[in-house]
Amino acid sequence: MMSSLSQAGRVDAAAPSRGRFVNSGHGPSLHVIDIGHADYTAVIDPDTAFWSLVRKDQLASTFAGGSLLKAYREKAQTFAEEMHTLRFGLKPSAVYFNPTERCNLDCTYCYIPGAMRRGGEHMSAERLLDALARLKAHFDATVPEGLKPQIVFHGAEPMLNRDAVFAGIEAFDGQFRFGIQTNATLLDESAVEFLTAHNVAIGLSLDAATPAIANRTRKNWAGDGIFKHVIAAMERLRGYDAWSVIGTVTKVNLRHLVPLVEFLHGHEVPTTLLNVVRCTLPGAREVKPDDAEAAKYFLKALDRTYELYQETGRKLPVANFANILLAIIAPSARRLMCDISPCGGGRCFFALAPSGDCFPCSEFIGLEAFNGGNLFRDDLAAVLDSAPFRAVTGRRVEDIEPCSHCAIRHFCGSPCPAEAHEMNGGMDQVGAFCEFYEEQVRYALRLIADGRHEAFLWDGWDAGTETTFDLLLS
């Protein structure tokens, strides 16, 4: 494990032993990166995601002495193989299952077209059970033994089709890891009792600590906000381990992120995500924040979570940032697959519409060009290898400018493909928030340099991992 500030290293889960790397004369392409730290700078190999933190006053001697390069060369092939497996060797084991197209809200930034949310179809209970049976048969044949596949009921608003969803959870209890992402308007006492009894992971959405801000972007079709419903659900879930709150970061709530994390911490939320808005559809672009402003206030919110941890001893991990940290210190332990190239869409998970149509990710629902086929009519293996899916799973950061020359390309992944395609015109284009991700990586490396990174990660994040490289530099 990482034992010193002045070190190079990374940790990977279940890293195998491999032979010695023989230098063929083609040395590593190491980039020296200013991370904004008083004493340390970062050295990164973009190809393998290898990194080192080196004291600024020792940078020249570190390279002149050769200890870093020699140690790196011995492990470079292992690093490259591990990164290749992470990027190209995984198979889908999760489904974002949309049991309905409908939603009782009209949120400003929703990626599902309004016509679908107003009058779309429900999946019947019979079809939902059939879908789960088909998914189980596929995963039984493709998912490694001991890994339980995951079904996340997603949307639109899955609780509008509550009876069918609950029937599926009950029928397949223990055969999938279930989750549900809900706007909380229909999450009453009986629903919470059922979901918690079946150990379902529950995600709520809340964008601010006050209704005046939260209700500006999250509201129903009549224009009324739902803040009070979310707070009621949070109180019902207090003490349950498997729940979280997602806040979507927009220019509307950007300056209110610090009060939001204080509010969530006070309500004992186990974990949160502060996801910058995805700009796939035009409505989301209207509330897109500026990169520099987004980074400024997002990092202030992260600072506040650290202060709250120091004050109370209780963490509030911001999961999307924690994933950036893990991308640096333990790439294969990361839990989310948005900040890697190719992203997880179609590769680690896919999305299922109520009709049975399959898309690489929920962001693509409503974009018919990315419909890969139908669960009820087509062979799922063929769907996952269809041209619409390959368009996403084949999107490599090496093929995108200027990402191909970027030192942190494997810590960021140039997200998001749906956003890049719809907003910027193609899969070979960047997403919307390059500078925002760059500043997160710099911040993460500063935390590692100061030995504060554990405060931003889940307890036990490193269970089952082993160190593949740990070099202490003098």
JSON list of C-alpha atoms in Angstrom, two decimals, residues 163-345:
[
{"chain": "A", "resi": 163, "resn": "ASP", "atom": "CA", "xyz": [-46.26, -3.01, -8.56]},
{"chain": "A", "resi": 164, "resn": "ALA", "atom": "CA", "xyz": [-44.30, -4.46, -11.48]},
{"chain": "A", "resi": 165, "resn": "VAL", "atom": "CA", "xyz": [-40.94, -3.39, -10.03]},
{"chain": "A", "resi": 166, "resn": "PHE", "atom": "CA", "xyz": [-41.68, -4.84, -6.61]},
{"chain": "A", "resi": 167, "resn": "ALA", "atom": "CA", "xyz": [-42.92, -8.08, -8.18]},
{"chain": "A", "resi": 168, "resn": "GLY", "atom": "CA", "xyz": [-39.60, -8.40, -10.00]},
{"chain": "A", "resi": 169, "resn": "ILE", "atom": "CA", "xyz": [-37.56, -7.74, -6.88]},
{"chain": "A", "resi": 170, "resn": "GLU", "atom": "CA", "xyz": [-39.55, -10.31, -4.92]},
{"chain": "A", "resi": 171, "resn": "ALA", "atom": "CA", "xyz": [-39.40, -12.97, -7.63]},
{"chain": "A", "resi": 172, "resn": "PHE", "atom": "CA", "xyz": [-35.64, -12.64, -8.21]},
{"chain": "A", "resi": 173, "resn": "ASP", "atom": "CA", "xyz": [-34.57, -11.83, -4.66]},
{"chain": "A", "resi": 174, "resn": "GLY", "atom": "CA", "xyz": [-31.01, -13.06, -4.11]},
{"chain": "A", "resi": 175, "resn": "GLN", "atom": "CA", "xyz": [-30.38, -13.62, -7.83]},
{"chain": "A", "resi": 176, "resn": "PHE", "atom": "CA", "xyz": [-29.50, -10.00, -8.63]},
{"chain": "A", "resi": 177, "resn": "ARG", "atom": "CA", "xyz": [-28.18, -7.07, -6.67]},
{"chain": "A", "resi": 178, "resn": "PHE", "atom": "CA", "xyz": [-31.07, -4.65, -6.95]},
{"chain": "A", "resi": 179, "resn": "GLY", "atom": "CA", "xyz": [-31.06, -0.87, -6.84]},
{"chain": "A", "resi": 180, "resn": "ILE", "atom": "CA", "xyz": [-33.56, 1.86, -7.58]},
{"chain": "A", "resi": 181, "resn": "GLN", "atom": "CA", "xyz": [-33.06, 5.50, -8.51]},
{"chain": "A", "resi": 182, "resn": "THR", "atom": "CA", "xyz": [-36.12, 7.57, -7.65]},
{"chain": "A", "resi": 183, "resn": "ASN", "atom": "CA", "xyz": [-37.21, 11.17, -7.32]},
{"chain": "A", "resi": 184, "resn": "ALA", "atom": "CA", "xyz": [-38.72, 10.18, -3.93]},
{"chain": "A", "resi": 185, "resn": "THR", "atom": "CA", "xyz": [-42.21, 11.59, -4.56]},
{"chain": "A", "resi": 186, "resn": "LEU", "atom": "CA", "xyz": [-43.73, 8.10, -4.27]},
{"chain": "A", "resi": 187, "resn": "LEU", "atom": "CA", "xyz": [-41.35, 6.66, -1.70]},
{"chain": "A", "resi": 188, "resn": "ASP", "atom": "CA", "xyz": [-43.82, 6.24, 1.16]},
{"chain": "A", "resi": 189, "resn": "GLU", "atom": "CA", "xyz": [-43.40, 4.20, 4.36]},
{"chain": "A", "resi": 190, "resn": "SER", "atom": "CA", "xyz": [-44.58, 0.95, 2.81]},
{"chain": "A", "resi": 191, "resn": "ALA", "atom": "CA", "xyz": [-42.23, 1.35, -0.16]},
{"chain": "A", "resi": 192, "resn": "VAL", "atom": "CA", "xyz": [-39.26, 2.02, 2.10]},
{"chain": "A", "resi": 193, "resn": "GLU", "atom": "CA", "xyz": [-40.19, -0.98, 4.25]},
{"chain": "A", "resi": 194, "resn": "PHE", "atom": "CA", "xyz": [-40.30, -3.27, 1.20]},
{"chain": "A", "resi": 195, "resn": "LEU", "atom": "CA", "xyz": [-37.09, -1.99, -0.38]},
{"chain": "A", "resi": 196, "resn": "THR", "atom": "CA", "xyz": [-35.03, -2.05, 2.80]},
{"chain": "A", "resi": 197, "resn": "ALA", "atom": "CA", "xyz": [-36.31, -5.53, 3.69]},
{"chain": "A", "resi": 198, "resn": "HIS", "atom": "CA", "xyz": [-34.94, -6.74, 0.34]},
{"chain": "A", "resi": 199, "resn": "ASN", "atom": "CA", "xyz": [-31.63, -4.87, 0.75]},
{"chain": "A", "resi": 200, "resn": "VAL", "atom": "CA", "xyz": [-32.26, -2.74, -2.33]},
{"chain": "A", "resi": 201, "resn": "ALA", "atom": "CA", "xyz": [-29.83, 0.13, -2.85]},
{"chain": "A", "resi": 202, "resn": "ILE", "atom": "CA", "xyz": [-31.84, 3.36, -3.00]},
{"chain": "A", "resi": 203, "resn": "GLY", "atom": "CA", "xyz": [-30.78, 6.54, -4.75]},
{"chain": "A", "resi": 204, "resn": "LEU", "atom": "CA", "xyz": [-32.58, 9.85, -4.29]},
{"chain": "A", "resi": 205, "resn": "SER", "atom": "CA", "xyz": [-32.07, 13.12, -6.12]},
{"chain": "A", "resi": 206, "resn": "LEU", "atom": "CA", "xyz": [-31.64, 16.53, -4.48]},
{"chain": "A", "resi": 207, "resn": "ASP", "atom": "CA", "xyz": [-29.84, 19.55, -5.90]},
{"chain": "A", "resi": 208, "resn": "ALA", "atom": "CA", "xyz": [-29.73, 21.99, -2.99]},
{"chain": "A", "resi": 209, "resn": "ALA", "atom": "CA", "xyz": [-30.28, 22.35, 0.75]},
{"chain": "A", "resi": 210, "resn": "THR", "atom": "CA", "xyz": [-33.14, 24.80, 0.34]},
{"chain": "A", "resi": 211, "resn": "PRO", "atom": "CA", "xyz": [-36.38, 24.52, -1.67]},
{"chain": "A", "resi": 212, "resn": "ALA", "atom": "CA", "xyz": [-35.78, 27.92, -3.27]},
{"chain": "A", "resi": 213, "resn": "ILE", "atom": "CA", "xyz": [-32.76, 26.50, -5.15]},
{"chain": "A", "resi": 214, "resn": "ALA", "atom": "CA", "xyz": [-33.61, 22.79, -5.36]},
{"chain": "A", "resi": 215, "resn": "ASN", "atom": "CA", "xyz": [-37.05, 23.37, -6.86]},
{"chain": "A", "resi": 216, "resn": "ARG", "atom": "CA", "xyz": [-35.77, 25.56, -9.70]},
{"chain": "A", "resi": 217, "resn": "THR", "atom": "CA", "xyz": [-34.53, 22.60, -11.74]},
{"chain": "A", "resi": 218, "resn": "ARG", "atom": "CA", "xyz": [-36.43, 19.67, -10.19]},
{"chain": "A", "resi": 219, "resn": "LYS", "atom": "CA", "xyz": [-40.18, 20.22, -10.45]},
{"chain": "A", "resi": 220, "resn": "ASN", "atom": "CA", "xyz": [-43.34, 18.52, -11.63]},
{"chain": "A", "resi": 221, "resn": "TRP", "atom": "CA", "xyz": [-45.29, 19.24, -14.80]},
{"chain": "A", "resi": 222, "resn": "ALA", "atom": "CA", "xyz": [-47.30, 21.93, -13.00]},
{"chain": "A", "resi": 223, "resn": "GLY", "atom": "CA", "xyz": [-44.06, 23.69, -12.05]},
{"chain": "A", "resi": 224, "resn": "ASP", "atom": "CA", "xyz": [-44.18, 22.76, -8.36]},
{"chain": "A", "resi": 225, "resn": "GLY", "atom": "CA", "xyz": [-41.01, 21.67, -6.58]},
{"chain": "A", "resi": 226, "resn": "ILE", "atom": "CA", "xyz": [-40.56, 18.39, -4.72]},
{"chain": "A", "resi": 227, "resn": "PHE", "atom": "CA", "xyz": [-38.05, 19.34, -2.02]},
{"chain": "A", "resi": 228, "resn": "LYS", "atom": "CA", "xyz": [-40.34, 18.33, 0.86]},
{"chain": "A", "resi": 229, "resn": "HIS", "atom": "CA", "xyz": [-40.86, 14.85, -0.60]},
{"chain": "A", "resi": 230, "resn": "VAL", "atom": "CA", "xyz": [-37.13, 14.19, -0.79]},
{"chain": "A", "resi": 231, "resn": "ILE", "atom": "CA", "xyz": [-36.58, 15.33, 2.79]},
{"chain": "A", "resi": 232, "resn": "ALA", "atom": "CA", "xyz": [-39.37, 13.06, 4.02]},
{"chain": "A", "resi": 233, "resn": "ALA", "atom": "CA", "xyz": [-37.77, 10.11, 2.22]},
{"chain": "A", "resi": 234, "resn": "MET", "atom": "CA", "xyz": [-34.36, 10.95, 3.66]},
{"chain": "A", "resi": 235, "resn": "GLU", "atom": "CA", "xyz": [-35.79, 10.83, 7.16]},
{"chain": "A", "resi": 236, "resn": "ARG", "atom": "CA", "xyz": [-37.38, 7.44, 6.46]},
{"chain": "A", "resi": 237, "resn": "LEU", "atom": "CA", "xyz": [-34.03, 6.11, 5.23]},
{"chain": "A", "resi": 238, "resn": "ARG", "atom": "CA", "xyz": [-31.90, 7.45, 8.08]},
{"chain": "A", "resi": 239, "resn": "GLY", "atom": "CA", "xyz": [-29.91, 4.56, 9.53]},
{"chain": "A", "resi": 240, "resn": "TYR", "atom": "CA", "xyz": [-30.15, 2.39, 6.40]},
{"chain": "A", "resi": 241, "resn": "ASP", "atom": "CA", "xyz": [-26.72, 1.66, 4.93]},
{"chain": "A", "resi": 242, "resn": "ALA", "atom": "CA", "xyz": [-27.53, 1.28, 1.24]},
{"chain": "A", "resi": 243, "resn": "TRP", "atom": "CA", "xyz": [-28.81, 4.65, 0.13]},
{"chain": "A", "resi": 244, "resn": "SER", "atom": "CA", "xyz": [-27.38, 7.76, -1.45]},
{"chain": "A", "resi": 245, "resn": "VAL", "atom": "CA", "xyz": [-28.31, 11.17, -2.78]},
{"chain": "A", "resi": 246, "resn": "ILE", "atom": "CA", "xyz": [-27.41, 12.45, -6.23]},
{"chain": "A", "resi": 247, "resn": "GLY", "atom": "CA", "xyz": [-27.04, 16.17, -6.76]},
{"chain": "A", "resi": 248, "resn": "THR", "atom": "CA", "xyz": [-26.78, 17.39, -10.34]},
{"chain": "A", "resi": 249, "resn": "VAL", "atom": "CA", "xyz": [-24.35, 20.32, -10.58]},
{"chain": "A", "resi": 250, "resn": "THR", "atom": "CA", "xyz": [-25.65, 23.16, -12.75]},
{"chain": "A", "resi": 251, "resn": "LYS", "atom": "CA", "xyz": [-25.14, 26.90, -12.91]},
{"chain": "A", "resi": 252, "resn": "VAL", "atom": "CA", "xyz": [-28.32, 27.17, -10.82]},
{"chain": "A", "resi": 253, "resn": "ASN", "atom": "CA", "xyz": [-26.97, 25.39, -7.72]},
{"chain": "A", "resi": 254, "resn": "LEU", "atom": "CA", "xyz": [-23.22, 25.74, -8.26]},
{"chain": "A", "resi": 255, "resn": "ARG", "atom": "CA", "xyz": [-22.67, 28.31, -5.51]},
{"chain": "A", "resi": 256, "resn": "HIS", "atom": "CA", "xyz": [-24.79, 26.29, -3.09]},
{"chain": "A", "resi": 257, "resn": "LEU", "atom": "CA", "xyz": [-22.79, 23.04, -3.08]},
{"chain": "A", "resi": 258, "resn": "VAL", "atom": "CA", "xyz": [-21.15, 23.68, 0.30]},
{"chain": "A", "resi": 259, "resn": "PRO", "atom": "CA", "xyz": [-24.51, 24.10, 2.09]},
{"chain": "A", "resi": 260, "resn": "LEU", "atom": "CA", "xyz": [-25.72, 20.99, 0.24]},
{"chain": "A", "resi": 261, "resn": "VAL", "atom": "CA", "xyz": [-22.94, 18.74, 1.58]},
{"chain": "A", "resi": 262, "resn": "GLU", "atom": "CA", "xyz": [-23.46, 20.19, 5.05]},
{"chain": "A", "resi": 263, "resn": "PHE", "atom": "CA", "xyz": [-27.16, 19.38, 4.76]},
{"chain": "A", "resi": 264, "resn": "LEU", "atom": "CA", "xyz": [-26.53, 15.83, 3.52]},
{"chain": "A", "resi": 265, "resn": "HIS", "atom": "CA", "xyz": [-23.95, 15.21, 6.23]},
{"chain": "A", "resi": 266, "resn": "GLY", "atom": "CA", "xyz": [-26.37, 16.44, 8.86]},
{"chain": "A", "resi": 267, "resn": "HIS", "atom": "CA", "xyz": [-28.99, 13.99, 7.60]},
{"chain": "A", "resi": 268, "resn": "GLU", "atom": "CA", "xyz": [-26.45, 11.14, 7.84]},
{"chain": "A", "resi": 269, "resn": "VAL", "atom": "CA", "xyz": [-26.50, 10.35, 4.13]},
{"chain": "A", "resi": 270, "resn": "PRO", "atom": "CA", "xyz": [-24.03, 7.46, 3.65]},
{"chain": "A", "resi": 271, "resn": "THR", "atom": "CA", "xyz": [-22.73, 8.67, 0.28]},
{"chain": "A", "resi": 272, "resn": "THR", "atom": "CA", "xyz": [-23.51, 11.26, -2.35]},
{"chain": "A", "resi": 273, "resn": "LEU", "atom": "CA", "xyz": [-22.75, 11.99, -5.98]},
{"chain": "A", "resi": 274, "resn": "LEU", "atom": "CA", "xyz": [-22.34, 15.56, -7.19]},
{"chain": "A", "resi": 275, "resn": "ASN", "atom": "CA", "xyz": [-22.58, 14.85, -10.90]},
{"chain": "A", "resi": 276, "resn": "VAL", "atom": "CA", "xyz": [-21.94, 17.73, -13.26]},
{"chain": "A", "resi": 277, "resn": "VAL", "atom": "CA", "xyz": [-24.89, 18.00, -15.64]},
{"chain": "A", "resi": 278, "resn": "ARG", "atom": "CA", "xyz": [-24.70, 15.86, -18.78]},
{"chain": "A", "resi": 279, "resn": "CYS", "atom": "CA", "xyz": [-25.35, 18.06, -21.80]},
{"chain": "A", "resi": 280, "resn": "THR", "atom": "CA", "xyz": [-26.81, 15.41, -24.08]},
{"chain": "A", "resi": 281, "resn": "LEU", "atom": "CA", "xyz": [-30.07, 17.28, -24.73]},
{"chain": "A", "resi": 282, "resn": "PRO", "atom": "CA", "xyz": [-30.53, 21.03, -25.32]},
{"chain": "A", "resi": 283, "resn": "GLY", "atom": "CA", "xyz": [-32.39, 21.62, -22.03]},
{"chain": "A", "resi": 284, "resn": "ALA", "atom": "CA", "xyz": [-29.36, 20.54, -20.04]},
{"chain": "A", "resi": 285, "resn": "ARG", "atom": "CA", "xyz": [-27.07, 22.88, -21.98]},
{"chain": "A", "resi": 286, "resn": "GLU", "atom": "CA", "xyz": [-29.13, 25.83, -20.82]},
{"chain": "A", "resi": 287, "resn": "VAL", "atom": "CA", "xyz": [-27.97, 25.22, -17.24]},
{"chain": "A", "resi": 288, "resn": "LYS", "atom": "CA", "xyz": [-24.39, 24.15, -18.07]},
{"chain": "A", "resi": 289, "resn": "PRO", "atom": "CA", "xyz": [-21.90, 25.83, -15.71]},
{"chain": "A", "resi": 290, "resn": "ASP", "atom": "CA", "xyz": [-18.56, 27.21, -16.81]},
{"chain": "A", "resi": 291, "resn": "ASP", "atom": "CA", "xyz": [-15.70, 24.71, -16.32]},
{"chain": "A", "resi": 292, "resn": "ALA", "atom": "CA", "xyz": [-13.58, 26.93, -14.08]},
{"chain": "A", "resi": 293, "resn": "GLU", "atom": "CA", "xyz": [-16.57, 27.94, -11.96]},
{"chain": "A", "resi": 294, "resn": "ALA", "atom": "CA", "xyz": [-17.71, 24.35, -11.68]},
{"chain": "A", "resi": 295, "resn": "ALA", "atom": "CA", "xyz": [-14.27, 23.24, -10.51]},
{"chain": "A", "resi": 296, "resn": "LYS", "atom": "CA", "xyz": [-13.98, 26.11, -8.02]},
{"chain": "A", "resi": 297, "resn": "TYR", "atom": "CA", "xyz": [-17.22, 25.40, -6.18]},
{"chain": "A", "resi": 298, "resn": "PHE", "atom": "CA", "xyz": [-17.02, 21.63, -6.51]},
{"chain": "A", "resi": 299, "resn": "LEU", "atom": "CA", "xyz": [-13.60, 21.60, -4.84]},
{"chain": "A", "resi": 300, "resn": "LYS", "atom": "CA", "xyz": [-14.91, 23.90, -2.11]},
{"chain": "A", "resi": 301, "resn": "ALA", "atom": "CA", "xyz": [-17.62, 21.32, -1.43]},
{"chain": "A", "resi": 302, "resn": "LEU", "atom": "CA", "xyz": [-14.98, 18.57, -1.24]},
{"chain": "A", "resi": 303, "resn": "ASP", "atom": "CA", "xyz": [-12.96, 20.69, 1.19]},
{"chain": "A", "resi": 304, "resn": "ARG", "atom": "CA", "xyz": [-16.06, 21.01, 3.35]},
{"chain": "A", "resi": 305, "resn": "THR", "atom": "CA", "xyz": [-16.61, 17.24, 3.45]},
{"chain": "A", "resi": 306, "resn": "TYR", "atom": "CA", "xyz": [-13.08, 16.92, 4.82]},
{"chain": "A", "resi": 307, "resn": "GLU", "atom": "CA", "xyz": [-13.74, 19.56, 7.48]},
{"chain": "A", "resi": 308, "resn": "LEU", "atom": "CA", "xyz": [-16.95, 17.78, 8.51]},
{"chain": "A", "resi": 309, "resn": "TYR", "atom": "CA", "xyz": [-15.05, 14.52, 8.79]},
{"chain": "A", "resi": 310, "resn": "GLN", "atom": "CA", "xyz": [-12.44, 16.20, 11.00]},
{"chain": "A", "resi": 311, "resn": "GLU", "atom": "CA", "xyz": [-15.20, 17.65, 13.18]},
{"chain": "A", "resi": 312, "resn": "THR", "atom": "CA", "xyz": [-17.37, 14.54, 13.53]},
{"chain": "A", "resi": 313, "resn": "GLY", "atom": "CA", "xyz": [-15.35, 11.49, 12.50]},
{"chain": "A", "resi": 314, "resn": "ARG", "atom": "CA", "xyz": [-18.06, 10.64, 9.96]},
{"chain": "A", "resi": 315, "resn": "LYS", "atom": "CA", "xyz": [-17.30, 10.61, 6.25]},
{"chain": "A", "resi": 316, "resn": "LEU", "atom": "CA", "xyz": [-19.49, 11.80, 3.41]},
{"chain": "A", "resi": 317, "resn": "PRO", "atom": "CA", "xyz": [-17.82, 10.29, 0.33]},
{"chain": "A", "resi": 318, "resn": "VAL", "atom": "CA", "xyz": [-18.61, 12.12, -2.89]},
{"chain": "A", "resi": 319, "resn": "ALA", "atom": "CA", "xyz": [-18.68, 8.99, -5.03]},
{"chain": "A", "resi": 320, "resn": "ASN", "atom": "CA", "xyz": [-17.89, 10.53, -8.42]},
{"chain": "A", "resi": 321, "resn": "PHE", "atom": "CA", "xyz": [-14.80, 12.24, -6.99]},
{"chain": "A", "resi": 322, "resn": "ALA", "atom": "CA", "xyz": [-13.84, 9.16, -4.97]},
{"chain": "A", "resi": 323, "resn": "ASN", "atom": "CA", "xyz": [-13.85, 7.34, -8.28]},
{"chain": "A", "resi": 324, "resn": "ILE", "atom": "CA", "xyz": [-11.29, 9.81, -9.67]},
{"chain": "A", "resi": 325, "resn": "LEU", "atom": "CA", "xyz": [-9.11, 9.11, -6.65]},
{"chain": "A", "resi": 326, "resn": "LEU", "atom": "CA", "xyz": [-9.42, 5.37, -7.22]},
{"chain": "A", "resi": 327, "resn": "ALA", "atom": "CA", "xyz": [-8.62, 5.83, -10.91]},
{"chain": "A", "resi": 328, "resn": "ILE", "atom": "CA", "xyz": [-5.25, 7.13, -9.71]},
{"chain": "A", "resi": 329, "resn": "ILE", "atom": "CA", "xyz": [-4.38, 4.89, -6.76]},
{"chain": "A", "resi": 330, "resn": "ALA", "atom": "CA", "xyz": [-6.31, 1.70, -7.58]},
{"chain": "A", "resi": 331, "resn": "PRO", "atom": "CA", "xyz": [-7.64, 1.67, -11.16]},
{"chain": "A", "resi": 332, "resn": "SER", "atom": "CA", "xyz": [-9.36, -1.71, -11.02]},
{"chain": "A", "resi": 333, "resn": "ALA", "atom": "CA", "xyz": [-11.07, -0.87, -7.72]},
{"chain": "A", "resi": 334, "resn": "ARG", "atom": "CA", "xyz": [-13.05, 2.01, -9.22]},
{"chain": "A", "resi": 335, "resn": "ARG", "atom": "CA", "xyz": [-16.81, 1.63, -8.86]},
{"chain": "A", "resi": 336, "resn": "LEU", "atom": "CA", "xyz": [-18.03, 3.88, -11.66]},
{"chain": "A", "resi": 337, "resn": "MET", "atom": "CA", "xyz": [-17.12, 3.58, -15.32]},
{"chain": "A", "resi": 338, "resn": "CYS", "atom": "CA", "xyz": [-17.87, 7.03, -16.72]},
{"chain": "A", "resi": 339, "resn": "ASP", "atom": "CA", "xyz": [-14.35, 8.40, -16.32]},
{"chain": "A", "resi": 340, "resn": "ILE", "atom": "CA", "xyz": [-12.50, 5.86, -18.42]},
{"chain": "A", "resi": 341, "resn": "SER", "atom": "CA", "xyz": [-12.25, 5.22, -22.13]},
{"chain": "A", "resi": 342, "resn": "PRO", "atom": "CA", "xyz": [-14.15, 3.36, -23.43]},
{"chain": "A", "resi": 343, "resn": "CYS", "atom": "CA", "xyz": [-16.73, 4.21, -20.79]},
{"chain": "A", "resi": 344, "resn": "GLY", "atom": "CA", "xyz": [-18.86, 1.51, -19.20]},
{"chain": "A", "resi": 345, "resn": "GLY", "atom": "CA", "xyz": [-21.75, 1.99, -21.62]}
]
